[in-house]
Amino acid sequence: MKWSEFKELVRTNLLVDADRKGRGIQKYINQLMVSGVINLQDYIDAFKSRNINTFFPSDMFSVPTGRNSSEVEFSPTHATVESVIVSGLFNDDTSERWYSYVDVVPWSSRYSVTNGCPTRTRAYSGRVTFGDGRLYLCSPLAEHEKLYVYWSGVKQKYEDDDLVIYDDASAKAVSDYIKAHLNREVDKDVAMYESYMKMYSKQRQELHRVWKNYNNTTAIDHASNQSTGISEFTVG
């Protein structure tokens, strides 16, 4: 559903609270709606925003102080890198591609990347690290190679036309989250705040139980299907 549709579901569950009057109340409700889904994302991994950045050789620049390594800006906020994949052609006479995971090393070991590593082959994909708002890769991408960075993050801003993963049960949970905070901050009713937060916590726990078992396709499956339309792939 769209964010606008989700907001409408939340307001339906708010019942009379949806029409509360008073200075800044409606703005506060909209703010709490976003705070509620951020809180759900913190607890339910499946709700986090999934993203992919694709880089080509022309996007990358040589590391000034390194050798046989390249860099590019990469600075999403609240991001967790899940997989990095490199893809190349089997040979110049075919459009069929191979895919292989790149070794992600911690920032503390960045010099093992910026100081270079052996030239990439299908059997050796190289190394990558992230820091200072940049991505560092060795060895540099060769012609026809692509780099896919799969990462998840907590989405904190929404437009009405944004597609969201949240369902009806999520809308009910967020509505109770909003009711709790309205009771605490507006009505100064701590008992009702605690009651609604208890209901919200139980709903959040149930959402986590339901969503944790959903299967996701692997990063390589996605890269293969999305970038070439070829259903078969080779992992180096």
Coordinates of N, CA and C in Angstrom, one line a residue:
M1 N 0.8 -1.2 0.0 CA 0.0 0.0 0.0 C 0.9 1.2 0.0
K2 N 0.3 2.4 -0.3 CA 1.0 3.6 -0.2 C 1.0 4.2 1.2
W3 N 1.9 5.1 1.4 CA 2.0 5.8 2.7 C 0.7 6.5 3.1
S4 N 0.1 7.1 2.1 CA -1.2 7.8 2.3 C -2.3 6.9 2.7
E5 N -2.3 5.7 2.2 CA -3.3 4.7 2.6 C -3.0 4.1 4.0
F6 N -1.7 4.0 4.3 CA -1.4 3.5 5.6 C -1.8 4.6 6.7
K7 N -1.6 5.8 6.4 CA -2.0 6.9 7.3 C -3.5 6.9 7.5
E8 N -4.2 6.6 6.5 CA -5.7 6.6 6.6 C -6.1 5.4 7.5
L9 N -5.4 4.3 7.4 CA -5.7 3.1 8.2 C -5.4 3.4 9.7
V10 N -4.3 4.1 9.9 CA -4.0 4.4 11.3 C -5.0 5.3 11.9
R11 N -5.4 6.3 11.1 CA -6.5 7.3 11.6 C -7.8 6.6 11.9
T12 N -8.1 5.6 11.0 CA -9.3 4.8 11.3 C -9.3 4.1 12.6
N13 N -8.1 3.6 12.9 CA -7.9 2.9 14.2 C -7.9 3.8 15.4
L14 N -7.5 5.1 15.1 CA -7.5 6.0 16.2 C -8.9 6.4 16.7
L15 N -9.9 6.2 15.9 CA -11.3 6.5 16.3 C -11.4 8.0 16.6
V16 N -11.9 8.3 17.8 CA -12.2 9.7 18.1 C -10.9 10.5 18.2
D17 N -9.8 9.8 18.5 CA -8.5 10.6 18.7 C -8.0 11.1 17.4
A18 N -8.5 10.6 16.3 CA -8.1 11.1 15.0 C -8.6 12.5 14.7
D19 N -9.6 12.9 15.4 CA -10.2 14.3 15.2 C -9.9 15.2 16.4
R20 N -9.0 14.9 17.2 CA -8.6 15.7 18.3 C -8.3 17.2 17.9
K21 N -8.8 18.1 18.7 CA -8.6 19.5 18.4 C -7.6 20.1 19.3
G22 N -7.0 21.2 19.0 CA -6.1 21.8 19.9 C -4.8 22.2 19.1
R23 N -4.1 23.2 19.6 CA -3.0 23.7 18.9 C -1.9 22.7 18.7
G24 N -1.6 22.4 17.5 CA -0.5 21.4 17.2 C -0.8 20.0 17.3
I25 N -2.0 19.6 17.7 CA -2.4 18.2 18.0 C -2.3 17.4 16.7
Q26 N -2.8 17.9 15.6 CA -2.8 17.1 14.4 C -1.4 16.9 13.9
K27 N -0.6 18.0 14.0 CA 0.8 17.9 13.6 C 1.6 16.9 14.5
Y28 N 1.2 16.8 15.7 CA 1.8 15.9 16.7 C 1.4 14.5 16.3
I29 N 0.2 14.3 15.9 CA -0.3 12.9 15.5 C 0.5 12.4 14.3
N30 N 0.7 13.3 13.3 CA 1.5 12.9 12.1 C 2.9 12.6 12.5
Q31 N 3.5 13.4 13.4 CA 4.8 13.1 13.9 C 4.9 11.8 14.6
L32 N 3.9 11.5 15.4 CA 3.9 10.2 16.1 C 3.7 9.0 15.2
M33 N 3.0 9.2 14.1 CA 2.9 8.2 13.1 C 4.2 7.7 12.5
V34 N 5.1 8.7 12.2 CA 6.4 8.4 11.7 C 7.2 7.7 12.8
S35 N 7.1 8.3 14.0 CA 7.9 7.7 15.2 C 7.5 6.3 15.4
G36 N 6.2 6.0 15.2 CA 5.7 4.6 15.4 C 6.3 3.6 14.5
V37 N 6.4 4.0 13.2 CA 6.9 3.0 12.2 C 8.4 2.9 12.3
I38 N 9.1 4.0 12.8 CA 10.5 3.9 13.1 C 10.8 3.0 14.2
N39 N 9.9 3.0 15.2 CA 10.1 2.1 16.3 C 9.9 0.6 15.9
L40 N 8.9 0.4 15.0 CA 8.6 -0.9 14.5 C 9.8 -1.4 13.7
Q41 N 10.5 -0.5 12.9 CA 11.6 -0.9 12.1 C 12.8 -1.3 13.0
D42 N 12.9 -0.7 14.2 CA 14.0 -1.0 15.1 C 13.9 -2.4 15.6
Y43 N 12.6 -2.9 15.7 CA 12.4 -4.2 16.3 C 12.2 -5.3 15.2
I44 N 11.7 -4.9 14.0 CA 11.3 -5.9 13.0 C 12.2 -5.7 11.8
D45 N 13.1 -6.5 11.6 CA 14.1 -6.4 10.5 C 13.4 -6.3 9.2
A46 N 12.4 -7.1 9.0 CA 11.7 -7.2 7.7 C 11.1 -5.8 7.3
F47 N 10.8 -4.9 8.2 CA 10.2 -3.7 8.0 C 11.2 -2.6 7.5
K48 N 12.5 -2.9 7.7 CA 13.5 -1.9 7.3 C 13.5 -1.7 5.7
S49 N 13.9 -0.6 5.3 CA 14.0 -0.3 3.9 C 15.1 -1.0 3.3
R50 N 14.8 -1.8 2.2 CA 15.9 -2.5 1.4 C 16.3 -1.7 0.2
N51 N 17.6 -1.5 0.0 CA 18.1 -0.7 -1.1 C 19.2 -1.4 -1.8
I52 N 19.4 -1.0 -3.0 CA 20.6 -1.4 -3.8 C 21.2 -0.3 -4.6
N53 N 22.5 -0.1 -4.4 CA 23.2 0.9 -5.2 C 24.1 0.1 -6.2
T54 N 24.0 0.6 -7.5 CA 24.8 -0.1 -8.5 C 25.9 0.9 -9.0
F55 N 27.1 0.4 -9.1 CA 28.2 1.2 -9.5 C 28.9 0.6 -10.7
F56 N 29.3 1.5 -11.6 CA 30.0 1.1 -12.8 C 31.4 1.6 -12.8
P57 N 32.3 1.1 -13.6 CA 33.7 1.6 -13.6 C 33.8 3.2 -13.7
S58 N 32.9 3.8 -14.5 CA 33.0 5.2 -14.7 C 32.6 6.0 -13.4
D59 N 31.9 5.3 -12.5 CA 31.5 6.0 -11.2 C 32.7 6.1 -10.2
M60 N 33.7 5.2 -10.4 CA 34.8 5.1 -9.4 C 36.0 5.9 -9.7
F61 N 36.7 6.3 -8.7 CA 37.9 7.1 -8.8 C 39.1 6.4 -8.1
S62 N 40.2 6.6 -8.6 CA 41.4 6.0 -8.0 C 41.6 6.6 -6.6
V63 N 42.0 5.8 -5.6 CA 42.3 6.3 -4.3 C 43.6 7.1 -4.3
P64 N 43.6 8.4 -4.0 CA 44.8 9.2 -4.2 C 46.0 8.7 -3.5
T65 N 45.8 8.2 -2.2 CA 46.9 7.7 -1.4 C 47.1 6.2 -1.5
G66 N 46.3 5.5 -2.4 CA 46.4 4.1 -2.4 C 47.0 3.6 -3.7
R67 N 46.8 2.3 -3.9 CA 47.3 1.7 -5.2 C 46.4 0.5 -5.5
N68 N 46.1 0.4 -6.8 CA 45.2 -0.7 -7.3 C 43.9 -0.7 -6.5
S69 N 43.3 0.5 -6.2 CA 42.1 0.6 -5.5 C 41.3 1.8 -6.0
S70 N 40.0 1.8 -5.7 CA 39.2 2.9 -6.2 C 38.2 3.2 -5.1
E71 N 37.5 4.4 -5.3 CA 36.6 4.9 -4.2 C 35.4 5.6 -4.9
V72 N 34.3 5.7 -4.2 CA 33.2 6.4 -4.6 C 32.4 6.8 -3.4
E73 N 31.6 7.9 -3.5 CA 30.8 8.4 -2.4 C 29.7 7.4 -2.0
F74 N 29.6 7.1 -0.8 CA 28.5 6.2 -0.3 C 28.2 6.6 1.2
S75 N 27.1 7.3 1.4 CA 26.9 7.9 2.7 C 25.4 7.9 3.1
P76 N 24.7 6.8 2.9 CA 23.3 6.7 3.5 C 23.3 6.7 5.0
T77 N 22.3 7.3 5.6 CA 22.3 7.3 7.1 C 21.5 6.1 7.6
H78 N 21.9 5.7 8.8 CA 21.2 4.6 9.5 C 21.2 3.3 8.6
A79 N 22.4 3.1 7.9 CA 22.5 2.0 7.0 C 23.3 0.8 7.5
T80 N 22.8 -0.4 7.2 CA 23.6 -1.6 7.4 C 23.9 -2.3 6.1
V81 N 25.1 -2.5 5.8 CA 25.5 -3.1 4.5 C 25.3 -4.6 4.7
E82 N 24.5 -5.2 3.8 CA 24.2 -6.7 3.9 C 25.0 -7.5 3.0
S83 N 25.2 -7.1 1.8 CA 26.0 -7.8 0.8 C 26.6 -6.9 -0.2
V84 N 27.7 -7.2 -0.7 CA 28.3 -6.5 -1.9 C 28.7 -7.6 -2.9
I85 N 28.2 -7.3 -4.1 CA 28.4 -8.3 -5.2 C 29.1 -7.6 -6.4
V86 N 30.0 -8.3 -7.0 CA 30.6 -7.9 -8.3 C 30.1 -8.8 -9.4
S87 N 29.9 -8.2 -10.5 CA 29.4 -9.0 -11.7 C 30.3 -8.6 -12.9
G88 N 30.5 -9.7 -13.7 CA 31.3 -9.4 -15.0 C 30.8 -10.4 -16.0
L89 N 31.2 -10.1 -17.3 CA 30.9 -11.0 -18.4 C 31.8 -12.2 -18.4
F90 N 31.2 -13.4 -18.8 CA 32.0 -14.6 -18.9 C 33.1 -14.4 -20.0
N91 N 32.7 -13.7 -21.1 CA 33.7 -13.3 -22.1 C 33.1 -12.2 -23.0
D92 N 33.9 -11.7 -23.9 CA 33.4 -10.5 -24.7 C 32.4 -10.9 -25.7
D93 N 32.2 -12.2 -25.9 CA 31.3 -12.6 -27.0 C 29.9 -13.0 -26.5
T94 N 29.7 -12.8 -25.2 CA 28.4 -13.2 -24.6 C 27.9 -12.1 -23.7
S95 N 26.6 -12.1 -23.5 CA 26.0 -11.2 -22.5 C 25.7 -11.8 -21.2
E96 N 26.1 -13.1 -21.1 CA 25.9 -13.9 -19.8 C 26.9 -13.4 -18.8
R97 N 26.4 -13.2 -17.6 CA 27.2 -12.6 -16.5 C 27.5 -13.6 -15.4
W98 N 28.6 -13.5 -14.7 CA 28.9 -14.2 -13.5 C 28.7 -13.2 -12.3
Y99 N 28.4 -13.8 -11.1 CA 28.2 -12.9 -9.9 C 29.0 -13.6 -8.8
S100 N 29.6 -12.7 -7.9 CA 30.3 -13.2 -6.8 C 30.3 -12.2 -5.7
Y101 N 30.3 -12.7 -4.4 CA 30.3 -11.9 -3.3 C 31.7 -11.3 -3.1
V102 N 31.8 -10.0 -2.8 CA 33.0 -9.3 -2.4 C 33.2 -9.4 -0.9
D103 N 34.4 -9.6 -0.5 CA 34.8 -9.7 0.9 C 34.7 -8.3 1.6
V104 N 33.7 -8.1 2.5 CA 33.6 -6.8 3.2 C 34.4 -6.8 4.4
V105 N 35.4 -5.9 4.5 CA 36.3 -5.8 5.6 C 36.0 -4.6 6.5
P106 N 36.2 -4.7 7.8 CA 35.9 -3.6 8.7 C 36.8 -2.4 8.4
W107 N 36.3 -1.2 8.8 CA 37.0 0.1 8.5 C 38.4 0.1 9.1
S108 N 38.5 -0.6 10.3 CA 39.8 -0.7 10.9 C 40.9 -1.4 10.1
S109 N 40.4 -2.2 9.1 CA 41.3 -2.9 8.2 C 41.3 -2.3 6.8
R110 N 41.0 -1.0 6.7 CA 40.8 -0.4 5.4 C 42.1 -0.4 4.6
Y111 N 43.2 -0.4 5.2 CA 44.5 -0.3 4.4 C 44.7 -1.6 3.6
S112 N 44.0 -2.7 4.0 CA 44.1 -3.9 3.2 C 43.3 -3.8 1.9
V113 N 42.5 -2.7 1.8 CA 41.8 -2.4 0.6 C 42.5 -1.3 -0.2
T114 N 42.8 -0.2 0.5 CA 43.3 1.0 -0.2 C 44.8 0.7 -0.7
N115 N 45.5 -0.2 0.0 CA 46.8 -0.6 -0.5 C 46.8 -1.6 -1.6
G116 N 45.6 -2.0 -2.0 CA 45.4 -2.8 -3.2 C 45.4 -4.3 -2.9
C117 N 44.9 -5.1 -3.8 CA 44.8 -6.5 -3.7 C 45.0 -7.1 -5.2
P118 N 45.1 -8.4 -5.3 CA 45.3 -9.0 -6.7 C 44.2 -8.6 -7.6
T119 N 44.5 -8.6 -8.9 CA 43.5 -8.3 -9.9 C 42.3 -9.3 -9.8
R120 N 41.1 -8.8 -9.9 CA 39.9 -9.6 -9.8 C 39.8 -10.7 -10.8
T121 N 39.3 -11.9 -10.4 CA 39.0 -13.0 -11.3 C 37.7 -13.5 -10.8
R122 N 37.1 -14.5 -11.6 CA 35.9 -15.1 -11.1 C 36.1 -15.9 -9.8
A123 N 37.3 -16.3 -9.6 CA 37.6 -17.1 -8.4 C 38.0 -16.1 -7.2
Y124 N 38.4 -14.9 -7.5 CA 38.7 -13.9 -6.4 C 38.1 -12.6 -6.7
S125 N 37.2 -12.2 -5.8 CA 36.3 -11.0 -6.1 C 36.9 -9.7 -5.5
G126 N 37.9 -9.8 -4.7 CA 38.5 -8.6 -4.1 C 37.9 -8.3 -2.7
R127 N 38.2 -7.0 -2.3 CA 37.7 -6.6 -1.0 C 37.1 -5.2 -1.1
V128 N 36.2 -4.9 -0.1 CA 35.6 -3.6 0.0 C 35.4 -3.2 1.4
T129 N 35.5 -1.9 1.7 CA 35.3 -1.4 3.0 C 34.5 0.0 2.9
F130 N 33.9 0.4 4.0 CA 33.1 1.6 4.1 C 33.5 2.4 5.2
G131 N 33.6 3.8 5.0 CA 33.9 4.7 6.0 C 34.2 6.1 5.4
D132 N 34.1 7.1 6.3 CA 34.3 8.5 5.9 C 33.3 8.9 4.8
G133 N 32.1 8.3 4.7 CA 31.2 8.6 3.7 C 31.5 8.1 2.3
R134 N 32.4 7.1 2.3 CA 32.8 6.6 1.0 C 32.9 5.0 1.0
L135 N 33.0 4.5 -0.2 CA 33.2 3.1 -0.4 C 34.5 2.9 -1.1
Y136 N 35.3 2.0 -0.6 CA 36.7 1.7 -1.1 C 36.7 0.3 -1.6
L137 N 37.2 0.1 -2.8 CA 37.2 -1.2 -3.5 C 38.6 -1.5 -4.1
C138 N 39.0 -2.8 -3.9 CA 40.1 -3.3 -4.6 C 39.8 -4.7 -5.2
S139 N 40.2 -5.0 -6.4 CA 40.8 -4.1 -7.3 C 39.7 -3.3 -8.0
P140 N 40.1 -2.2 -8.7 CA 39.1 -1.4 -9.4 C 38.3 -2.2 -10.4
L141 N 37.1 -1.8 -10.6 CA 36.2 -2.4 -11.6 C 36.8 -2.4 -13.0
A142 N 36.8 -3.5 -13.6 CA 37.2 -3.6 -15.0 C 36.1 -3.3 -16.0
E143 N 36.4 -3.1 -17.2 CA 35.3 -2.8 -18.2 C 34.3 -3.9 -18.2
H144 N 33.0 -3.5 -18.2 CA 31.8 -4.4 -18.2 C 31.5 -5.0 -16.8
E145 N 32.3 -4.7 -15.8 CA 32.0 -5.1 -14.5 C 31.1 -4.1 -13.8
K146 N 30.3 -4.6 -12.8 CA 29.4 -3.8 -12.0 C 29.5 -4.2 -10.6
L147 N 29.2 -3.3 -9.7 CA 29.3 -3.5 -8.3 C 27.9 -3.2 -7.7
Y148 N 27.3 -4.2 -7.0 CA 26.0 -4.0 -6.3 C 26.2 -4.0 -4.8
V149 N 25.7 -2.9 -4.2 CA 25.8 -2.8 -2.7 C 24.3 -2.9 -2.2
Y150 N 24.1 -4.0 -1.5 CA 22.8 -4.2 -0.9 C 22.8 -3.7 0.6
W151 N 21.9 -2.9 1.0 CA 21.9 -2.4 2.3 C 20.5 -2.1 2.8
S152 N 20.4 -2.2 4.1 CA 19.1 -1.9 4.7 C 19.2 -0.7 5.7
G153 N 18.1 0.0 5.9 CA 18.2 1.1 6.8 C 16.8 1.4 7.3
V154 N 16.8 2.3 8.3 CA 15.5 2.7 8.9 C 15.0 4.0 8.2
K155 N 13.9 3.8 7.5 CA 13.3 4.9 6.7 C 12.6 5.9 7.7
Q156 N 13.0 7.1 7.6 CA 12.5 8.1 8.5 C 11.7 9.2 7.9
K157 N 11.6 9.3 6.6 CA 10.8 10.3 5.9 C 10.0 9.6 4.8
Y158 N 8.7 10.1 4.7 CA 7.8 9.4 3.8 C 7.0 10.5 3.0
E159 N 6.8 10.2 1.8 CA 5.9 11.0 0.9 C 4.6 10.1 0.7
D160 N 3.5 10.8 0.4 CA 2.2 10.1 0.3 C 2.2 9.0 -0.7
D161 N 3.0 9.1 -1.8 CA 3.0 8.1 -2.8 C 4.0 7.0 -2.6
D162 N 4.8 7.1 -1.5 CA 5.8 6.0 -1.2 C 5.1 4.7 -0.9
L163 N 5.6 3.6 -1.5 CA 5.1 2.3 -1.2 C 5.7 1.8 0.1
V164 N 4.9 1.2 1.0 CA 5.4 0.7 2.3 C 5.0 -0.7 2.4
I165 N 5.7 -1.4 3.3 CA 5.5 -2.8 3.5 C 4.5 -3.1 4.7
Y166 N 4.2 -2.0 5.4 CA 3.3 -2.2 6.6 C 1.9 -2.6 6.2
D167 N 1.3 -3.5 7.1 CA 0.0 -4.0 6.9 C -1.0 -3.5 7.9
D168 N -2.2 -4.1 7.8 CA -3.3 -3.6 8.7 C -2.9 -3.8 10.2
A169 N -2.2 -4.9 10.5 CA -1.8 -5.1 11.9 C -0.8 -4.0 12.4
S170 N 0.0 -3.6 11.4 CA 1.0 -2.6 11.7 C 0.3 -1.3 12.0
A171 N -0.8 -1.0 11.2 CA -1.5 0.3 11.4 C -2.2 0.3 12.8
K172 N -2.7 -0.9 13.2 CA -3.4 -1.0 14.5 C -2.3 -0.7 15.6
A173 N -1.1 -1.3 15.5 CA -0.1 -1.1 16.5 C 0.3 0.3 16.6
V174 N 0.5 1.0 15.4 CA 0.9 2.4 15.4 C -0.2 3.3 16.0
S175 N -1.4 2.9 15.8 CA -2.5 3.7 16.4 C -2.4 3.7 17.9
D176 N -2.1 2.5 18.5 CA -2.0 2.4 19.9 C -0.8 3.1 20.4
Y177 N 0.3 3.1 19.7 CA 1.5 3.9 20.0 C 1.1 5.4 20.1
I178 N 0.3 5.9 19.1 CA -0.1 7.3 19.1 C -1.0 7.6 20.3
K179 N -1.9 6.7 20.6 CA -2.9 6.9 21.7 C -2.1 7.0 23.0
A180 N -1.1 6.1 23.1 CA -0.3 6.1 24.4 C 0.4 7.5 24.6
H181 N 1.0 8.0 23.6 CA 1.7 9.3 23.7 C 0.8 10.5 23.8
L182 N -0.4 10.4 23.2 CA -1.4 11.5 23.4 C -1.9 11.5 24.8
N183 N -2.1 10.3 25.4 CA -2.5 10.3 26.8 C -1.4 10.8 27.8
R184 N -0.2 10.5 27.5 CA 0.9 11.0 28.3 C 1.2 12.5 28.2
E185 N 1.3 12.9 26.9 CA 1.8 14.3 26.7 C 0.7 15.3 26.7
V186 N -0.5 14.9 26.2 CA -1.6 15.8 26.1 C -2.6 15.7 27.3
D187 N -3.0 14.5 27.7 CA -3.9 14.3 28.8 C -3.3 14.2 30.1
K188 N -1.9 14.0 30.1 CA -1.2 13.8 31.4 C -1.7 12.6 32.2
D189 N -2.2 11.5 31.4 CA -2.7 10.3 32.1 C -1.7 9.2 31.9
V190 N -0.9 9.0 32.9 CA 0.2 8.0 32.9 C -0.4 6.6 32.9
A191 N -1.4 6.4 33.6 CA -2.0 5.0 33.6 C -2.5 4.6 32.2
M192 N -3.2 5.5 31.5 CA -3.6 5.2 30.2 C -2.4 5.0 29.2
Y193 N -1.4 5.8 29.4 CA -0.2 5.7 28.6 C 0.4 4.3 28.8
E194 N 0.5 3.9 30.0 CA 1.1 2.6 30.3 C 0.2 1.4 29.7
S195 N -1.1 1.6 29.8 CA -2.0 0.6 29.2 C -1.9 0.5 27.7
Y196 N -1.8 1.6 27.0 CA -1.7 1.6 25.5 C -0.3 1.1 25.1
M197 N 0.7 1.5 25.8 CA 2.1 1.0 25.5 C 2.2 -0.5 25.7
K198 N 1.5 -1.0 26.7 CA 1.5 -2.5 26.9 C 0.8 -3.2 25.7
M199 N -0.3 -2.6 25.3 CA -1.0 -3.2 24.1 C -0.1 -3.1 22.9
Y200 N 0.6 -1.9 22.7 CA 1.5 -1.8 21.6 C 2.6 -2.7 21.6
S201 N 3.2 -2.9 22.7 CA 4.3 -3.9 22.9 C 4.0 -5.3 22.5
K202 N 2.8 -5.7 22.9 CA 2.3 -7.0 22.6 C 2.1 -7.2 21.1
Q203 N 1.5 -6.1 20.5 CA 1.3 -6.2 19.0 C 2.6 -6.2 18.2
R204 N 3.6 -5.4 18.7 CA 4.9 -5.4 18.1 C 5.6 -6.7 18.2
Q205 N 5.4 -7.4 19.3 CA 6.0 -8.7 19.5 C 5.3 -9.7 18.6
E206 N 4.0 -9.6 18.4 CA 3.4 -10.5 17.4 C 3.8 -10.2 16.0
L207 N 3.9 -9.0 15.7 CA 4.4 -8.6 14.3 C 5.8 -9.2 14.1
H208 N 6.6 -9.1 15.1 CA 8.0 -9.7 15.0 C 7.9 -11.2 14.8
R209 N 7.1 -11.9 15.5 CA 6.9 -13.3 15.4 C 6.5 -13.7 14.0
V210 N 5.5 -13.0 13.5 CA 5.0 -13.3 12.1 C 6.0 -13.0 11.0
W211 N 6.6 -11.9 11.1 CA 7.5 -11.4 10.0 C 8.9 -12.0 10.0
K212 N 9.3 -12.5 11.1 CA 10.7 -13.0 11.2 C 10.9 -14.3 10.3
N213 N 9.8 -15.0 10.1 CA 9.9 -16.3 9.3 C 9.7 -16.1 7.8
Y214 N 9.5 -14.9 7.3 CA 9.3 -14.7 5.9 C 10.6 -14.8 5.2
N215 N 10.6 -15.6 4.1 CA 11.8 -15.9 3.4 C 12.1 -14.7 2.4
N216 N 13.4 -14.4 2.2 CA 13.8 -13.4 1.3 C 14.7 -14.0 0.2
T217 N 14.6 -13.5 -1.0 CA 15.6 -14.0 -2.0 C 17.0 -13.5 -1.7
T218 N 18.0 -14.2 -2.1 CA 19.4 -13.7 -1.8 C 19.7 -12.6 -2.7
A219 N 20.8 -11.9 -2.3 CA 21.2 -10.7 -3.0 C 21.6 -11.1 -4.5
I220 N 22.3 -12.3 -4.6 CA 22.7 -12.7 -5.9 C 21.5 -13.0 -6.8
D221 N 20.5 -13.6 -6.2 CA 19.3 -13.9 -7.0 C 18.7 -12.6 -7.6
H222 N 18.7 -11.6 -6.7 CA 18.1 -10.3 -7.1 C 19.0 -9.6 -8.2
A223 N 20.3 -9.6 -8.0 CA 21.2 -9.0 -9.0 C 21.1 -9.6 -10.3
S224 N 21.0 -11.0 -10.3 CA 20.9 -11.7 -11.6 C 19.7 -11.4 -12.3
N225 N 18.5 -11.5 -11.6 CA 17.3 -11.3 -12.3 C 17.0 -9.8 -12.7
Q226 N 17.4 -8.9 -11.8 CA 17.1 -7.5 -12.1 C 18.0 -6.9 -13.2
S227 N 19.2 -7.3 -13.2 CA 20.2 -6.5 -14.1 C 20.3 -7.1 -15.5
T228 N 20.0 -8.4 -15.6 CA 20.2 -9.0 -16.9 C 19.0 -9.7 -17.5
G229 N 18.1 -10.1 -16.6 CA 16.9 -10.9 -17.0 C 17.3 -12.4 -17.2
I230 N 18.5 -12.8 -16.8 CA 18.9 -14.1 -17.0 C 18.7 -14.8 -15.7
S231 N 18.0 -16.0 -15.7 CA 17.6 -16.6 -14.4 C 18.8 -17.4 -13.8
E232 N 19.8 -17.8 -14.7 CA 20.9 -18.6 -14.2 C 22.1 -17.7 -13.9
F233 N 22.9 -18.0 -12.9 CA 24.0 -17.3 -12.6 C 25.1 -18.2 -12.0
T234 N 26.3 -17.7 -12.0 CA 27.5 -18.4 -11.5 C 28.1 -17.7 -10.3
V235 N 28.2 -18.3 -9.2 CA 28.9 -17.7 -8.0 C 30.3 -18.0 -8.1
G236 N 31.2 -17.0 -8.1 CA 32.6 -17.2 -8.1 C 33.2 -17.7 -6.8

